[in-house]
Short mmCIF file of C-alpha atoms in Angstrom, two decimals:
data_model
loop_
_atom_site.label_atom_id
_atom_site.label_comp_id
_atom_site.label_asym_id
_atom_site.label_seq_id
_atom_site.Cartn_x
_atom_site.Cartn_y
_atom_site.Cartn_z
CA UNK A 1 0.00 0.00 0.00
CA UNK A 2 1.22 3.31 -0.75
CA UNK A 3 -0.37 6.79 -0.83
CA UNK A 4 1.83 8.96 -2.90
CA UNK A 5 1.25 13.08 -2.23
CA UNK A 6 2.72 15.79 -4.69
CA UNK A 7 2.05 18.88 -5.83
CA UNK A 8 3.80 20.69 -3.00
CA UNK A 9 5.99 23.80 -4.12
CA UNK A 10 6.97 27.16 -3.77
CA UNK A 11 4.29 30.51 -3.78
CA UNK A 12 3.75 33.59 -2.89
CA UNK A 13 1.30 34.58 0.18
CA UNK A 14 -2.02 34.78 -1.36
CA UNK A 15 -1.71 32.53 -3.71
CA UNK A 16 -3.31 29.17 -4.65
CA UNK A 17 -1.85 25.09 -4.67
CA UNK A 18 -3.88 21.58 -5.11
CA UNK A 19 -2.25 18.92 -3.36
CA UNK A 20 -3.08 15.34 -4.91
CA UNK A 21 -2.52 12.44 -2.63
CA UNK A 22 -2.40 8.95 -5.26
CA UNK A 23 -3.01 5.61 -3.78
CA UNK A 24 -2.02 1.95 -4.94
CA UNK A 25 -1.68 -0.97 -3.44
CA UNK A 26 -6.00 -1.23 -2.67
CA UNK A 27 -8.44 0.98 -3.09
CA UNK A 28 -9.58 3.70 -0.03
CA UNK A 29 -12.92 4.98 -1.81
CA UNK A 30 -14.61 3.27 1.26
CA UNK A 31 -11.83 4.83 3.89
CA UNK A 32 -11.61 7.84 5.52
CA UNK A 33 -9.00 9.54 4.43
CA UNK A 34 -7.03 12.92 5.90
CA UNK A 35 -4.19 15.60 5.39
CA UNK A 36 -2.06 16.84 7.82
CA UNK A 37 0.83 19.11 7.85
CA UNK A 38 4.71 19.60 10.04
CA UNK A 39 6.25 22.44 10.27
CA UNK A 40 9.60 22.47 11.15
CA UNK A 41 10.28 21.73 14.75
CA UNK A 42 6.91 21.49 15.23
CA UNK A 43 4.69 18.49 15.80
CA UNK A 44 2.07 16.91 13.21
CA UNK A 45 -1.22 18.50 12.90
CA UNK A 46 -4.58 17.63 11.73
CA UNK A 47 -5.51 19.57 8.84
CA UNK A 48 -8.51 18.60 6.79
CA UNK A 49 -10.54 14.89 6.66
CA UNK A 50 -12.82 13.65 4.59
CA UNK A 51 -15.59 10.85 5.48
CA UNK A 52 -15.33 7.26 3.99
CA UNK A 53 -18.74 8.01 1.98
CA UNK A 54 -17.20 11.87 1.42
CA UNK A 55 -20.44 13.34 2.63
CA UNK A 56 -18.54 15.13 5.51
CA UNK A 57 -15.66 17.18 5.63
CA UNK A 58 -13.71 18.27 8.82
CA UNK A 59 -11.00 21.07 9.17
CA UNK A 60 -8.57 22.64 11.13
CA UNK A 61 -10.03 26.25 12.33
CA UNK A 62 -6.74 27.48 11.20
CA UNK A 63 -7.21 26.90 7.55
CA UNK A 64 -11.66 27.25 7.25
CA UNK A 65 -12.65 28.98 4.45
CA UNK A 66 -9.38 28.42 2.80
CA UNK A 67 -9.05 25.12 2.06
CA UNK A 68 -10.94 22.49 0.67
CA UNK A 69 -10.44 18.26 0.93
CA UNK A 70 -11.74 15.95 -1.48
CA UNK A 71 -11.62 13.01 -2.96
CA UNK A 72 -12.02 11.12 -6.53
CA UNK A 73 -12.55 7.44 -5.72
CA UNK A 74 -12.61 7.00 -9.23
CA UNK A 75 -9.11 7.82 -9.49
CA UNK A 76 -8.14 6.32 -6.05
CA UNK A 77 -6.83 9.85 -4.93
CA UNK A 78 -7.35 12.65 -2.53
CA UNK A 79 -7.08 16.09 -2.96
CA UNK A 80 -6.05 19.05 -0.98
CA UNK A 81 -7.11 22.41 -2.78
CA UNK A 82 -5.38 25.59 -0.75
CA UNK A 83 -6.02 29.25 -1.66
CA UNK A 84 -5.63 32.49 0.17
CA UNK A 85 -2.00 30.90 1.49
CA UNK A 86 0.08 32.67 4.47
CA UNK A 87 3.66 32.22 5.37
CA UNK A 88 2.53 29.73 8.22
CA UNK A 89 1.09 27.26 5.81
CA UNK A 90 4.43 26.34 5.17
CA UNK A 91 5.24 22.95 6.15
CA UNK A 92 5.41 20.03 4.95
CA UNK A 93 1.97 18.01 4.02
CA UNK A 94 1.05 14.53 4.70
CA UNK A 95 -2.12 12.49 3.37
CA UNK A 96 -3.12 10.01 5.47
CA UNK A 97 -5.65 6.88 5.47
CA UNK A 98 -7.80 4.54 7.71
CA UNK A 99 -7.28 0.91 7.07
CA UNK A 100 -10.80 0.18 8.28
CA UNK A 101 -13.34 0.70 5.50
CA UNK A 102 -17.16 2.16 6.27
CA UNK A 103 -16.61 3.17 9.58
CA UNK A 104 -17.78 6.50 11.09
CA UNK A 105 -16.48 8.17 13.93
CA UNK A 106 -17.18 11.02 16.36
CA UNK A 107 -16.04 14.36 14.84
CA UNK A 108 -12.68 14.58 16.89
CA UNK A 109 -11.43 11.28 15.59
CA UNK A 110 -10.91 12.60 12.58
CA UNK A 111 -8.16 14.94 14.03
CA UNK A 112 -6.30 12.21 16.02
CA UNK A 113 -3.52 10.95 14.08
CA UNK A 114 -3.73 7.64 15.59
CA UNK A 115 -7.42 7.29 13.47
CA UNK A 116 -4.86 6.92 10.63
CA UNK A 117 -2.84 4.06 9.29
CA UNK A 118 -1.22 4.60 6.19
CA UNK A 119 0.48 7.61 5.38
CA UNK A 120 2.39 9.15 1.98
CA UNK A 121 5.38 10.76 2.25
CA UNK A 122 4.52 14.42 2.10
CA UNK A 123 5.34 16.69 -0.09
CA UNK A 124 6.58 20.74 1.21
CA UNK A 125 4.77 23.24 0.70
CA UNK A 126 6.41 26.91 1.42
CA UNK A 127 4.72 30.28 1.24
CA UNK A 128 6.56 33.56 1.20
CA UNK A 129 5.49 36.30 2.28
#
């Protein structure tokens, strides 16, 4: 299994970036799936989720209004669309999956890293100011 994120790069504040997050290895379109982000020296942080059945989304107050998870099951991949970016977006960005398929959980699960168990190998994003 591997979840494969890119996309990542280098912007100006204000401006926009997609993250895609590609998966092989078996399918996730009935997983919930997640992105967080590490800055550096910092810890790992819960930034968006999407449901298995992608009916609910779930985000970081930090980045509402901003930025916007989804998926294309489909295509097997998740997608991170950013706009309105400030300098402390930068870090680098991690997708994330749940192994279990159809399951629900309460809305802070979907913030706990441990609700995750396969991850990509993130891909930086940096915004200057």
């Amino acid at each position: 299994v591997q979840l494969q994120a890119s996309g990542g790069g280098l912007v100006q504040a204000g401006s926009s970036l997609k993250l895609s997050c590609a998966a092989s290895g078996r399918t996730f379109s009935s997983n919930t799936m997640g992105w967080f982000r590490q800055a550096p020296g910092k810890a790992r942080d819960f930034v968006a989720a999407i449901s298995w059945g992608g009916s609910m989304t779930y985000y970081a107050d930090s980045v509402k209004g901003r930025f916007t998870i989804s998926r294309d099951n489909d295509r097997n991949t998740l997608y991170l669309q950013m706009s309105g970016l400030k300098p402390e977006d930068t870090a680098v960005y991690y997708c994330a999956a749940d192994k279990n398929s159809r399951r629900t959980y309460v809305a802070g699960a979907y913030e706990n890293r441990g609700t995750y168990d396969y991850w990509g190998q993130g891909t930086l994003v940096t915004v200057s100011s």
